Structures are given as C-alpha cells and as structure tokens.
Amino acid sequence: MIASLRSRLSQMMPTAVTGSVVETFGTTTAVAGFPVPIGAVVEIVRQVGPPIPAEVIGFKGDYTLVYPLTGVQGIRRGNQVRLKQSFRTVGVGDQLLGRIVDAHGQCVDNLPPPTVGERVRLDRDPPNAINRPRIDQSISTGIRAIDGMLTCGLGQRVGIFAGSGVGKSVTLGMMARYTSADVNVIALIGERGREVNDFIERDLGPEGMARSVVVVATSDQPAIQRMQAAMTATSIAEYFRGFGKNVLFLMDSVTRFAMAQREIGLAAGEPPTTKGYPPSMFALLPRLVERTGRTMQGSITAFYTVLVEGDDTNEPVADTVRGLLDGHIILSRKLAGKGHYPAIDIMQSISRLMNDLVSEEVRTGALIIRDLLATYAENEDLINIGAYRQGSNPRIDMAIRLKDEIDRFLRQRVDERCTVESAHEQLLALVRKCSMPQAAPQAAGPRIGAK
C-alpha cells in the first residue's frame, strides 16, 4: 500500500523538467527543450500574473506543443514552462453527490469543497470486451415513450439526436428525476452559461440533484477544458460503477465534445478530413463511448445527445456516433412544433436491445403501434383533405381511430412520473383496443374530414 502511494506521488509531484516558450500560433504555444509526454499537465510562468495552466497536445519538430487552459494573454518568448504532472487525475468519492464540478473536478457551486479519498486518471482504458456481461435487465428512464416503445437495458448506450430547441434538456431532466438508476452523472459540455442554472434548477430540480454529480464546461472555456469535462464525468461514473452502482450517464452534447477535439487536433497540426474533423476525433469517440456499459461490478447506462446541424442526422459526428451506440432516439422538430413533448419520432428511433429485454407480448404490441403510426403517416395527406373514404382499408381505419390515443400515450407532462412496468401495461392496454370492433359507419358513408 505504501509503495503504491509513493509510486503515485512520484508521478504526480512537480519535477525539475522545464522548457522555454519560443512561439505561439493561435491558441497553441511551442516550447523548446521540454521532453514531456502528451497529456502532461504543465504551467507557463509569466512575468506578470500567476502561472497559466496548460496541457501538452503534441510535438512539431523539436518543439513541444502546449495548449493553455485560460488563453495565451501575457505569454511571451522565453517564458519558462514547468512540468507539474505526467498525466491528469480527478478526485472521486460519494461526497460529490449533489455537487457541481468543473473539468478538473473542482466544485464550482460556491459550497465548501468536499474531501475526496481517491484520485483516478482521466484517460483510463475501456473494460475488456470479454469480461462484459450481457445486458438482460431493463432500466426505467421515467419517459413513457422510451420505456414502452424503446425499452433500454442497464448498461446500454443510446444517442439522442436532435436539432436545437426541440426539448433535449427537458428530456434529460425528466430522465434524471424519474430514473430507476442509483446515481446520475451529468456532463454539460459547451453549454451556454445561462442554460446551466436553468437545467439544474428547472429541469433537474432538487429531487434529481440530490443523487447527481453535474460536470460543467461552458462554451466560453477553452476547447481542452470542454474535452476534459467529458473525460472527468466518465471517470466519476466509472468510480460509482466500481462500487456496484447502476449509474445513469447523461452527456449533452457529444457534438460539442467532437468540436473541441477538432479545435485541438487542428491546433496540433493534424490534417482535416470530413467537415474539418481530424482523424483523432474519430479515434477518440469510440474510446469515450466504450468506457461506459455494464461490468461485473455495476453498470453505466449512457445517453449521449447529438446536436445535428440543420437537422441532418447523417452528418459526420451523428453518423459515427450512431454506429457506436446500442440505439438512437430522434427528436422531431415537426412534433415539437405541434406541442408534442417529448418530441420523440418513434418510427425513426430504435433500441437494439429491446427484443432481449421485454416479453413477446410487449414486443408484438410495440410493432403494432409502430405499424399504425406508419400507416397514418403514409395516408395523412389523404385523410386531412378528406380524400379517404372510411371503410376502404381496415388498417387505415384503425390508425385513424386510435391516432389520438396513441398520441396521448406518447406524450408526457414534465411532472408526470412513469416506470417501465407501467409503460408496458399502458402499451398493452392500448394494443387491446386494436382488436375491439369499430362502430358501424353511418348509412351515407361520409368521408373523413367531410362536413
């Protein structure tokens, strides 16, 4: 035990390794005579003001490239750069519950700092694939449309794809309040400063905050802090999972994480690829996502929001993330415009593990509701203009008759609590109405929509 602590201290304590600033370009600083590894924590000593914390992001020729965490103001040629730690760590512990922390794990909620008993690395490896148990138990998200039609399991990883302003934050807040998980870890990456308190006080509320750890890196902070905030949140979730907890991990958003890595990669000299994203971004995303999931000790059920540009779900980040996850939920701007919340487009969404988690009856019922929604969508124009004559097609008649009830099932008030069991019961009750005989049409056979 003592030998292990000494080894860790030797890696974390400041050393005599120093270098000097020779050049700055953009937000990056080139340092000469500084042989330290990528990911090392350093500080740049200025003539005026406190040292600037920074991190090593790469090398160029004989120079080490350093990315300052607070900007490059006050840095000039010849400033000394000192190594502080060979890798970055974060403090973890149960004392973080109910607290708001930054990318470095420091509390920013104006309360006394907690005493954490353990520190872990940010860049930990994902669990061994062979040691991952199968996902065979469902988790309640508290949202009826998800629990009923897109049932998720403990340890599943799901993407929530949406444009701006269609209810992502409200959906995440409902999950955090009503989930059956033991602990919530919420990463707000690149959010507007105003939205942080809005989410915590309005969407999360005291009930959700009491069992949550919120990690915040707003849009005005340097790219490396936005990227590290996602790593910090994942490390905190791994800590609770290691003690047998079922953790709900919510990250908003993975797109801003990817954009931060794009900024860092381009600053380090990487070549741009699709839409300017460097190769490191496509390598980093799977490492981040694979760290969540189920292990022998506990589980991390992860929901990653993806901010799609122009509502294009096939843009590079969205397309990459969709291939890494175990399902995707599409939020529709059209449904949001109708006041249908949560604005989940069931026909475009899928949970890849639902068939393994629910009974045959529930699985069949979900397929029937999907079929009715698709049937109505295909014939909606004809129905709205009154061109469809009732009785022409039994499936269309059924879709029309149950459309309002299906919408009521998929809608949910923010203050309405739901469990996966109650969602399945309501789903089956709705499906049973599909087999009920329809009232006989009037003798004149009026057309739908006709006055």
CSV table of C-alpha atoms in Angstrom, one decimal:
chain,number,residue,atom,x,y,z
A,1,MET,CA,0.0,0.0,0.0
A,2,ILE,CA,2.7,2.5,1.0
A,3,ALA,CA,4.8,1.6,-2.1
A,4,SER,CA,1.8,2.2,-4.3
A,5,LEU,CA,1.2,5.6,-2.8
A,6,ARG,CA,4.9,6.5,-3.2
A,7,SER,CA,4.7,5.5,-6.9
A,8,ARG,CA,1.7,7.6,-7.5
A,9,LEU,CA,3.2,10.6,-5.7
A,10,SER,CA,6.3,10.4,-7.7
A,11,GLN,CA,4.3,10.6,-10.9
A,12,MET,CA,2.1,13.4,-9.7
A,13,MET,CA,4.5,15.7,-7.9
A,14,PRO,CA,6.2,18.6,-9.8
A,15,THR,CA,9.6,17.8,-11.3
A,16,ALA,CA,12.6,19.8,-12.4
A,17,VAL,CA,11.7,19.4,-16.1
A,18,THR,CA,11.5,22.8,-17.7
A,19,GLY,CA,11.4,24.4,-21.1
A,20,SER,CA,11.0,27.9,-22.7
A,21,VAL,CA,8.4,29.5,-24.9
A,22,VAL,CA,9.7,30.1,-28.5
A,23,GLU,CA,6.5,30.7,-30.5
A,24,THR,CA,2.7,31.0,-30.2
A,25,PHE,CA,0.2,30.4,-33.1
A,26,GLY,CA,-3.5,30.7,-32.4
A,27,THR,CA,-4.2,29.2,-29.1
A,28,THR,CA,-1.2,26.9,-29.1
A,29,THR,CA,2.3,27.6,-27.6
A,30,ALA,CA,5.5,25.9,-28.9
A,31,VAL,CA,8.1,25.1,-26.1
A,32,ALA,CA,11.7,24.2,-26.7
A,33,GLY,CA,13.8,21.8,-24.6
A,34,PHE,CA,10.8,20.2,-23.0
A,35,PRO,CA,10.7,16.4,-23.4
A,36,VAL,CA,7.4,15.5,-21.6
A,37,PRO,CA,4.6,13.1,-22.7
A,38,ILE,CA,1.3,14.0,-24.4
A,39,GLY,CA,-1.3,14.7,-21.8
A,40,ALA,CA,1.2,16.1,-19.3
A,41,VAL,CA,0.0,18.9,-17.1
A,42,VAL,CA,2.3,22.0,-17.2
A,43,GLU,CA,2.3,25.6,-16.2
A,44,ILE,CA,3.6,28.7,-18.1
A,45,VAL,CA,5.3,31.2,-15.8
A,46,ARG,CA,4.6,34.8,-16.8
A,47,GLN,CA,6.4,38.0,-15.8
A,48,VAL,CA,3.1,39.4,-14.5
A,49,GLY,CA,0.3,37.4,-13.0
A,50,PRO,CA,0.0,33.8,-11.8
A,51,PRO,CA,1.3,30.9,-14.0
A,52,ILE,CA,-1.0,29.7,-16.8
A,53,PRO,CA,-2.1,26.0,-16.6
A,54,ALA,CA,-1.7,24.1,-19.8
A,55,GLU,CA,-1.6,20.6,-21.3
A,56,VAL,CA,0.8,19.0,-23.8
A,57,ILE,CA,-1.1,18.1,-27.0
A,58,GLY,CA,1.7,17.1,-29.4
A,59,PHE,CA,5.0,17.8,-31.0
A,60,LYS,CA,6.3,19.6,-34.1
A,61,GLY,CA,9.9,19.2,-35.0
A,62,ASP,CA,12.0,19.8,-31.9
A,63,TYR,CA,9.2,21.7,-30.2
A,64,THR,CA,6.5,20.5,-27.7
A,65,LEU,CA,3.1,21.9,-28.4
A,66,VAL,CA,1.2,23.2,-25.3
A,67,TYR,CA,-2.4,24.2,-25.1
A,68,PRO,CA,-3.1,26.8,-22.4
A,69,LEU,CA,-6.3,26.3,-20.4
A,70,THR,CA,-7.0,30.0,-19.9
A,71,GLY,CA,-5.8,31.7,-23.1
A,72,VAL,CA,-2.4,33.0,-24.2
A,73,GLN,CA,-2.6,36.5,-22.8
A,74,GLY,CA,0.6,37.6,-21.1
A,75,ILE,CA,2.7,34.8,-22.6
A,76,ARG,CA,5.9,36.0,-24.3
A,77,ARG,CA,9.0,34.4,-25.9
A,78,GLY,CA,11.4,33.0,-23.3
A,79,ASN,CA,8.8,32.3,-20.5
A,80,GLN,CA,9.6,29.3,-18.5
A,81,VAL,CA,7.3,26.2,-18.8
A,82,ARG,CA,7.4,23.7,-15.9
A,83,LEU,CA,6.1,20.1,-15.7
A,84,LYS,CA,3.5,19.6,-12.9
A,85,GLN,CA,2.1,16.1,-13.6
A,86,SER,CA,2.8,13.4,-16.2
A,87,PHE,CA,-1.0,12.8,-16.5
A,88,ARG,CA,-4.2,14.4,-15.3
A,89,THR,CA,-6.2,12.9,-12.5
A,90,VAL,CA,-9.6,13.8,-10.8
A,91,GLY,CA,-10.8,13.3,-7.3
A,92,VAL,CA,-13.8,11.0,-6.8
A,93,GLY,CA,-16.0,9.9,-4.0
A,94,ASP,CA,-19.5,9.8,-2.6
A,95,GLN,CA,-19.0,13.4,-1.4
A,96,LEU,CA,-19.5,14.6,-5.0
A,97,LEU,CA,-23.2,13.7,-5.0
A,98,GLY,CA,-25.3,16.8,-5.2
A,99,ARG,CA,-22.4,18.9,-6.3
A,100,ILE,CA,-21.4,20.8,-9.5
A,101,VAL,CA,-17.8,20.5,-10.6
A,102,ASP,CA,-15.7,21.7,-13.5
A,103,ALA,CA,-13.5,19.9,-15.9
A,104,HIS,CA,-10.8,19.4,-13.2
A,105,GLY,CA,-13.2,18.0,-10.6
A,106,GLN,CA,-13.2,21.2,-8.6
A,107,CYS,CA,-16.5,22.3,-7.1
A,108,VAL,CA,-17.9,25.5,-8.6
A,109,ASP,CA,-21.2,25.7,-6.7
A,110,ASN,CA,-19.9,28.1,-4.0
A,111,LEU,CA,-20.1,25.5,-1.3
A,112,PRO,CA,-17.3,24.1,0.8
A,113,PRO,CA,-15.0,21.8,-1.2
A,114,PRO,CA,-15.6,18.1,-0.4
A,115,THR,CA,-12.9,15.8,0.9
A,116,VAL,CA,-12.4,13.0,-1.7
A,117,GLY,CA,-10.5,9.9,-0.7
A,118,GLU,CA,-9.4,8.7,-4.1
A,119,ARG,CA,-8.0,10.1,-7.4
A,120,VAL,CA,-8.3,8.4,-10.8
A,121,ARG,CA,-6.8,9.0,-14.2
A,122,LEU,CA,-8.9,10.7,-16.9
A,123,ASP,CA,-7.6,8.6,-19.7
A,124,ARG,CA,-8.5,5.1,-18.4
A,125,ASP,CA,-8.9,2.2,-20.8
A,126,PRO,CA,-12.3,0.7,-21.5
A,127,PRO,CA,-13.2,-2.6,-19.8
A,128,ASN,CA,-12.2,-5.8,-21.6
A,129,ALA,CA,-14.9,-6.8,-24.0
A,130,ILE,CA,-14.7,-10.5,-22.9
A,131,ASN,CA,-15.4,-9.5,-19.3
A,132,ARG,CA,-18.6,-7.6,-20.1
A,133,PRO,CA,-21.8,-9.5,-19.1
A,134,ARG,CA,-24.8,-9.5,-21.4
A,135,ILE,CA,-27.4,-6.8,-20.8
A,136,ASP,CA,-30.5,-8.6,-19.6
A,137,GLN,CA,-32.3,-6.2,-17.3
A,138,SER,CA,-34.3,-3.2,-18.3
A,139,ILE,CA,-33.9,0.3,-16.8
A,140,SER,CA,-36.7,2.8,-16.2
A,141,THR,CA,-35.9,6.2,-17.8
A,142,GLY,CA,-39.1,7.7,-16.5
A,143,ILE,CA,-40.2,8.6,-20.0
A,144,ARG,CA,-43.2,6.6,-21.2
A,145,ALA,CA,-42.4,6.7,-24.9
A,146,ILE,CA,-38.9,5.3,-24.3
A,147,ASP,CA,-39.8,2.8,-21.7
A,148,GLY,CA,-42.8,1.5,-23.7
A,149,MET,CA,-41.6,1.7,-27.3
A,150,LEU,CA,-37.8,1.8,-27.0
A,151,THR,CA,-37.1,-0.1,-23.8
A,152,CYS,CA,-33.4,0.2,-22.7
A,153,GLY,CA,-31.3,-2.0,-20.5
A,154,LEU,CA,-28.9,-1.5,-17.7
A,155,GLY,CA,-25.6,-0.7,-19.4
A,156,GLN,CA,-27.0,0.2,-22.8
A,157,ARG,CA,-25.6,3.2,-24.7
A,158,VAL,CA,-28.1,5.3,-26.6
A,159,GLY,CA,-27.9,8.5,-28.7
A,160,ILE,CA,-30.5,11.3,-28.6
A,161,PHE,CA,-30.3,13.1,-32.0
A,162,ALA,CA,-31.9,16.5,-32.3
A,163,GLY,CA,-31.5,20.0,-33.6
A,164,SER,CA,-31.5,23.0,-31.3
A,165,GLY,CA,-34.7,23.9,-29.4
A,166,VAL,CA,-36.6,20.6,-29.6
A,167,GLY,CA,-36.5,19.6,-25.9
A,168,LYS,CA,-33.2,17.8,-25.3
A,169,SER,CA,-32.6,19.4,-21.9
A,170,VAL,CA,-36.1,18.8,-20.7
A,171,THR,CA,-35.9,15.2,-21.7
A,172,LEU,CA,-32.6,14.7,-19.9
A,173,GLY,CA,-34.0,16.4,-16.8
A,174,MET,CA,-37.0,14.0,-16.7
A,175,MET,CA,-34.6,11.1,-17.0
A,176,ALA,CA,-32.5,12.3,-14.1
A,177,ARG,CA,-35.5,12.8,-11.9
A,178,TYR,CA,-37.5,9.7,-12.6
A,179,THR,CA,-34.9,7.0,-13.5
A,180,SER,CA,-34.5,3.8,-11.5
A,181,ALA,CA,-30.7,4.2,-11.5
A,182,ASP,CA,-28.9,4.7,-8.3
A,183,VAL,CA,-26.7,7.6,-9.3
A,184,ASN,CA,-26.8,10.3,-12.1
A,185,VAL,CA,-23.7,11.7,-13.6
A,186,ILE,CA,-24.5,14.6,-16.0
A,187,ALA,CA,-22.0,16.2,-18.3
A,188,LEU,CA,-22.9,19.6,-19.7
A,189,ILE,CA,-20.3,20.2,-22.5
A,190,GLY,CA,-20.2,23.5,-24.3
A,191,GLU,CA,-23.5,24.8,-22.9
A,192,ARG,CA,-24.4,28.5,-22.8
A,193,GLY,CA,-23.7,29.8,-19.3
A,194,ARG,CA,-27.3,30.8,-18.8
A,195,GLU,CA,-28.6,27.3,-19.5
A,196,VAL,CA,-26.5,25.7,-16.7
A,197,ASN,CA,-28.6,27.1,-13.9
A,198,ASP,CA,-31.8,26.7,-15.9
A,199,PHE,CA,-31.1,23.0,-16.3
A,200,ILE,CA,-30.1,22.4,-12.7
A,201,GLU,CA,-33.0,24.4,-11.1
A,202,ARG,CA,-35.8,23.9,-13.7
A,203,ASP,CA,-35.2,20.6,-15.5
A,204,LEU,CA,-33.2,18.6,-12.8
A,205,GLY,CA,-34.8,20.0,-9.7
A,206,PRO,CA,-33.8,19.3,-6.0
A,207,GLU,CA,-35.0,15.6,-6.4
A,208,GLY,CA,-32.7,14.9,-9.3
A,209,MET,CA,-29.8,17.0,-8.0
A,210,ALA,CA,-29.7,15.1,-4.7
A,211,ARG,CA,-28.4,11.9,-6.4
A,212,SER,CA,-26.5,13.6,-9.2
A,213,VAL,CA,-23.0,14.8,-10.0
A,214,VAL,CA,-23.0,17.6,-12.6
A,215,VAL,CA,-19.9,18.3,-14.6
A,216,VAL,CA,-19.9,21.7,-16.4
A,217,ALA,CA,-17.7,23.2,-19.1
A,218,THR,CA,-19.4,26.2,-20.8
A,219,SER,CA,-18.9,27.3,-24.4
A,220,ASP,CA,-16.6,30.2,-23.4
A,221,GLN,CA,-14.0,27.9,-21.9
A,222,PRO,CA,-11.0,26.6,-23.9
A,223,ALA,CA,-11.5,23.5,-26.1
A,224,ILE,CA,-9.3,21.4,-23.9
A,225,GLN,CA,-11.5,22.0,-20.9
A,226,ARG,CA,-14.6,21.1,-22.8
A,227,MET,CA,-13.0,17.9,-23.9
A,228,GLN,CA,-11.7,17.1,-20.4
A,229,ALA,CA,-15.1,17.7,-18.8
A,230,ALA,CA,-16.4,14.6,-20.8
A,231,MET,CA,-13.4,12.6,-19.6
A,232,THR,CA,-13.9,13.8,-16.0
A,233,ALA,CA,-17.6,12.9,-16.0
A,234,THR,CA,-16.9,9.4,-17.4
A,235,SER,CA,-14.2,8.8,-14.7
A,236,ILE,CA,-16.7,9.8,-12.0
A,237,ALA,CA,-19.3,7.4,-13.4
A,238,GLU,CA,-16.7,4.6,-13.5
A,239,TYR,CA,-16.0,5.2,-9.8
A,240,PHE,CA,-19.6,4.6,-8.8
A,241,ARG,CA,-19.9,1.7,-11.2
A,242,GLY,CA,-16.9,0.1,-9.5
A,243,PHE,CA,-18.8,0.1,-6.2
A,244,GLY,CA,-21.7,-1.9,-7.7
A,245,LYS,CA,-24.0,1.1,-8.5
A,246,ASN,CA,-26.2,1.4,-11.5
A,247,VAL,CA,-25.3,4.8,-13.0
A,248,LEU,CA,-27.3,6.9,-15.5
A,249,PHE,CA,-24.8,8.9,-17.5
A,250,LEU,CA,-26.2,11.9,-19.5
A,251,MET,CA,-23.9,13.8,-21.8
A,252,ASP,CA,-25.0,17.0,-23.6
A,253,SER,CA,-23.6,17.0,-26.1
A,254,VAL,CA,-21.1,14.7,-27.8
A,255,THR,CA,-21.1,17.1,-30.8
A,256,ARG,CA,-19.5,19.8,-28.8
A,257,PHE,CA,-17.0,17.3,-27.4
A,258,ALA,CA,-16.1,16.4,-31.0
A,259,MET,CA,-15.9,20.1,-32.0
A,260,ALA,CA,-13.5,20.7,-29.1
A,261,GLN,CA,-11.3,17.8,-30.2
A,262,ARG,CA,-11.4,19.2,-33.8
A,263,GLU,CA,-10.1,22.5,-32.5
A,264,ILE,CA,-7.3,20.8,-30.5
A,265,GLY,CA,-6.4,18.5,-33.3
A,266,LEU,CA,-6.1,21.2,-35.9
A,267,ALA,CA,-4.0,23.3,-33.5
A,268,ALA,CA,-1.6,20.3,-33.1
A,269,GLY,CA,-1.2,20.2,-36.9
A,270,GLU,CA,-3.5,17.2,-37.8
A,271,PRO,CA,-4.9,17.2,-41.3
A,272,PRO,CA,-8.6,18.0,-41.6
A,273,THR,CA,-10.9,15.3,-43.0
A,274,THR,CA,-14.7,15.3,-43.4
A,275,LYS,CA,-16.1,18.8,-42.4
A,276,GLY,CA,-12.7,19.7,-40.9
A,277,TYR,CA,-12.7,16.9,-38.3
A,278,PRO,CA,-9.2,15.5,-37.7
A,279,PRO,CA,-8.5,11.7,-37.5
A,280,SER,CA,-8.0,11.9,-33.8
A,281,MET,CA,-11.7,12.8,-33.3
A,282,PHE,CA,-12.9,9.6,-35.0
A,283,ALA,CA,-10.4,7.6,-32.8
A,284,LEU,CA,-11.3,9.4,-29.6
A,285,LEU,CA,-15.1,8.9,-29.8
A,286,PRO,CA,-15.1,5.1,-29.6
A,287,ARG,CA,-12.7,5.2,-26.6
A,288,LEU,CA,-15.0,7.6,-24.8
A,289,VAL,CA,-18.2,5.6,-25.5
A,290,GLU,CA,-16.7,2.2,-24.8
A,291,ARG,CA,-15.8,3.2,-21.2
A,292,THR,CA,-19.5,3.1,-20.3
A,293,GLY,CA,-21.6,0.0,-20.3
A,294,ARG,CA,-22.0,-3.0,-17.9
A,295,THR,CA,-19.3,-4.7,-16.0
A,296,MET,CA,-19.2,-7.5,-13.4
A,297,GLN,CA,-19.5,-4.8,-10.6
A,298,GLY,CA,-22.2,-2.5,-11.9
A,299,SER,CA,-23.4,-0.6,-14.9
A,300,ILE,CA,-23.3,2.8,-16.7
A,301,THR,CA,-26.4,3.4,-18.9
A,302,ALA,CA,-25.3,6.2,-21.1
A,303,PHE,CA,-27.5,8.7,-23.1
A,304,TYR,CA,-25.4,11.0,-25.4
A,305,THR,CA,-27.1,13.9,-27.1
A,306,VAL,CA,-26.0,14.7,-30.6
A,307,LEU,CA,-26.7,18.2,-31.9
A,308,VAL,CA,-27.3,17.6,-35.6
A,309,GLU,CA,-26.6,20.5,-37.9
A,310,GLY,CA,-29.6,21.6,-40.0
A,311,ASP,CA,-31.5,18.5,-38.6
A,312,ASP,CA,-29.2,16.3,-40.8
A,313,THR,CA,-28.8,13.1,-38.9
A,314,ASN,CA,-26.3,11.9,-41.4
A,315,GLU,CA,-23.6,14.5,-40.8
A,316,PRO,CA,-20.1,13.1,-39.7
A,317,VAL,CA,-20.5,13.2,-35.9
A,318,ALA,CA,-24.1,11.9,-35.9
A,319,ASP,CA,-23.2,9.1,-38.4
A,320,THR,CA,-20.2,8.0,-36.4
A,321,VAL,CA,-21.9,8.0,-33.0
A,322,ARG,CA,-24.9,6.1,-34.4
A,323,GLY,CA,-22.6,3.3,-35.4
A,324,LEU,CA,-21.0,3.1,-32.0
A,325,LEU,CA,-24.2,3.0,-29.8
A,326,ASP,CA,-26.9,0.4,-29.0
A,327,GLY,CA,-29.8,2.5,-30.2
A,328,HIS,CA,-30.8,6.0,-31.2
A,329,ILE,CA,-33.7,8.3,-30.3
A,330,ILE,CA,-34.7,11.0,-32.9
A,331,LEU,CA,-36.3,14.2,-31.6
A,332,SER,CA,-38.5,15.7,-34.3
A,333,ARG,CA,-38.8,19.4,-34.9
A,334,LYS,CA,-42.2,18.8,-36.6
A,335,LEU,CA,-43.6,17.1,-33.4
A,336,ALA,CA,-42.2,19.8,-31.2
A,337,GLY,CA,-43.9,22.4,-33.4
A,338,LYS,CA,-47.2,20.7,-32.7
A,339,GLY,CA,-46.6,20.8,-29.0
A,340,HIS,CA,-46.0,17.1,-28.8
A,341,TYR,CA,-43.5,16.6,-26.0
A,342,PRO,CA,-41.3,14.7,-25.6
A,343,ALA,CA,-40.9,15.1,-29.3
A,344,ILE,CA,-39.7,11.5,-30.0
A,345,ASP,CA,-40.1,10.3,-33.5
A,346,ILE,CA,-40.9,6.6,-32.8
A,347,MET,CA,-40.7,5.5,-36.4
A,348,GLN,CA,-37.2,6.8,-36.8
A,349,SER,CA,-35.9,5.6,-33.4
A,350,ILE,CA,-34.8,2.2,-32.2
A,351,SER,CA,-33.4,0.3,-29.2
A,352,ARG,CA,-31.2,-2.5,-30.4
A,353,LEU,CA,-31.6,-4.4,-27.2
A,354,MET,CA,-35.4,-4.1,-26.7
A,355,ASN,CA,-36.1,-7.6,-28.1
A,356,ASP,CA,-33.9,-9.1,-25.4
A,357,LEU,CA,-35.5,-7.2,-22.6
A,358,VAL,CA,-39.2,-7.4,-23.0
A,359,SER,CA,-41.8,-10.2,-23.3
A,360,GLU,CA,-43.2,-11.4,-26.6
A,361,GLU,CA,-46.5,-9.7,-25.9
A,362,VAL,CA,-44.8,-6.3,-25.4
A,363,ARG,CA,-42.6,-6.7,-28.4
A,364,THR,CA,-45.6,-7.5,-30.6
A,365,GLY,CA,-47.6,-4.7,-29.1
A,366,ALA,CA,-44.8,-2.2,-29.9
A,367,LEU,CA,-44.7,-3.4,-33.5
A,368,ILE,CA,-48.4,-3.0,-33.9
A,369,ILE,CA,-48.3,0.6,-32.6
A,370,ARG,CA,-45.3,1.3,-35.0
A,371,ASP,CA,-47.4,-0.1,-37.9
A,372,LEU,CA,-50.4,2.1,-37.1
A,373,LEU,CA,-48.1,5.2,-36.8
A,374,ALA,CA,-46.5,4.4,-40.2
A,375,THR,CA,-49.9,3.7,-41.8
A,376,TYR,CA,-51.3,7.0,-40.6
A,377,ALA,CA,-48.2,8.9,-41.8
A,378,GLU,CA,-48.4,7.4,-45.2
A,379,ASN,CA,-52.0,8.4,-45.7
A,380,GLU,CA,-52.0,11.6,-43.6
A,381,ASP,CA,-52.4,14.0,-46.6
A,382,LEU,CA,-55.4,12.0,-48.0
A,383,ILE,CA,-57.0,11.9,-44.5
A,384,ASN,CA,-56.5,15.7,-43.9
A,385,ILE,CA,-58.1,16.8,-47.3
A,386,GLY,CA,-61.0,14.3,-46.9
A,387,ALA,CA,-60.0,12.2,-49.9
A,388,TYR,CA,-60.0,8.9,-47.9
A,389,ARG,CA,-63.4,7.2,-47.6
A,390,GLN,CA,-64.0,5.4,-44.3
A,391,GLY,CA,-64.2,1.6,-44.7
A,392,SER,CA,-61.9,1.5,-47.7
A,393,ASN,CA,-59.0,0.0,-45.7
A,394,PRO,CA,-59.3,-1.6,-42.3
A,395,ARG,CA,-55.7,-0.7,-41.3
A,396,ILE,CA,-56.2,2.9,-42.1
A,397,ASP,CA,-59.5,3.0,-40.3
A,398,MET,CA,-57.8,1.5,-37.2
A,399,ALA,CA,-54.9,4.1,-37.5
A,400,ILE,CA,-57.4,6.9,-37.7
A,401,ARG,CA,-59.5,5.6,-34.8
A,402,LEU,CA,-56.5,5.2,-32.4
A,403,LYS,CA,-54.4,8.1,-33.5
A,404,ASP,CA,-55.4,10.4,-30.6
A,405,GLU,CA,-55.0,7.6,-28.0
A,406,ILE,CA,-51.5,6.8,-29.4
A,407,ASP,CA,-50.5,10.4,-29.2
A,408,ARG,CA,-51.7,10.6,-25.6
A,409,PHE,CA,-49.6,7.5,-24.8
A,410,LEU,CA,-46.5,9.0,-26.4
A,411,ARG,CA,-47.0,12.5,-24.8
A,412,GLN,CA,-46.0,13.1,-21.2
A,413,ARG,CA,-46.1,16.1,-18.9
A,414,VAL,CA,-42.8,17.2,-17.2
A,415,ASP,CA,-44.2,16.5,-13.8
A,416,GLU,CA,-45.6,13.1,-14.7
A,417,ARG,CA,-43.7,10.1,-13.4
A,418,CYS,CA,-43.5,6.8,-15.2
A,419,THR,CA,-41.9,3.4,-14.8
A,420,VAL,CA,-41.0,0.7,-17.4
A,421,GLU,CA,-43.7,-1.6,-15.9
A,422,SER,CA,-46.5,1.0,-16.1
A,423,ALA,CA,-45.4,1.9,-19.6
A,424,HIS,CA,-45.7,-1.7,-20.7
A,425,GLU,CA,-49.1,-2.0,-19.1
A,426,GLN,CA,-50.4,1.1,-20.8
A,427,LEU,CA,-48.9,-0.1,-24.1
A,428,LEU,CA,-50.7,-3.5,-23.9
A,429,ALA,CA,-54.0,-1.8,-22.9
A,430,LEU,CA,-53.7,0.4,-26.0
A,431,VAL,CA,-53.0,-2.6,-28.2
A,432,ARG,CA,-56.0,-4.5,-26.9
A,433,LYS,CA,-58.2,-1.7,-28.3
A,434,CYS,CA,-56.9,-2.5,-31.8
A,435,SER,CA,-58.9,-5.8,-31.7
A,436,MET,CA,-62.1,-4.1,-30.4
A,437,PRO,CA,-64.8,-3.9,-33.0
A,438,GLN,CA,-65.2,-0.5,-34.6
A,439,ALA,CA,-68.6,1.3,-34.5
A,440,ALA,CA,-70.5,0.8,-37.7
A,441,PRO,CA,-70.3,3.6,-40.2
A,442,GLN,CA,-73.3,5.8,-41.0
A,443,ALA,CA,-75.5,4.7,-43.8
A,444,ALA,CA,-74.5,7.6,-46.0
A,445,GLY,CA,-70.8,6.6,-45.7
A,446,PRO,CA,-69.3,10.1,-45.0
A,447,ARG,CA,-65.8,10.7,-45.9
A,448,ILE,CA,-63.3,11.5,-43.2
A,449,GLY,CA,-63.0,15.2,-42.9
A,450,ALA,CA,-66.2,16.0,-44.8
A,451,LYS,CA,-68.6,18.4,-43.2
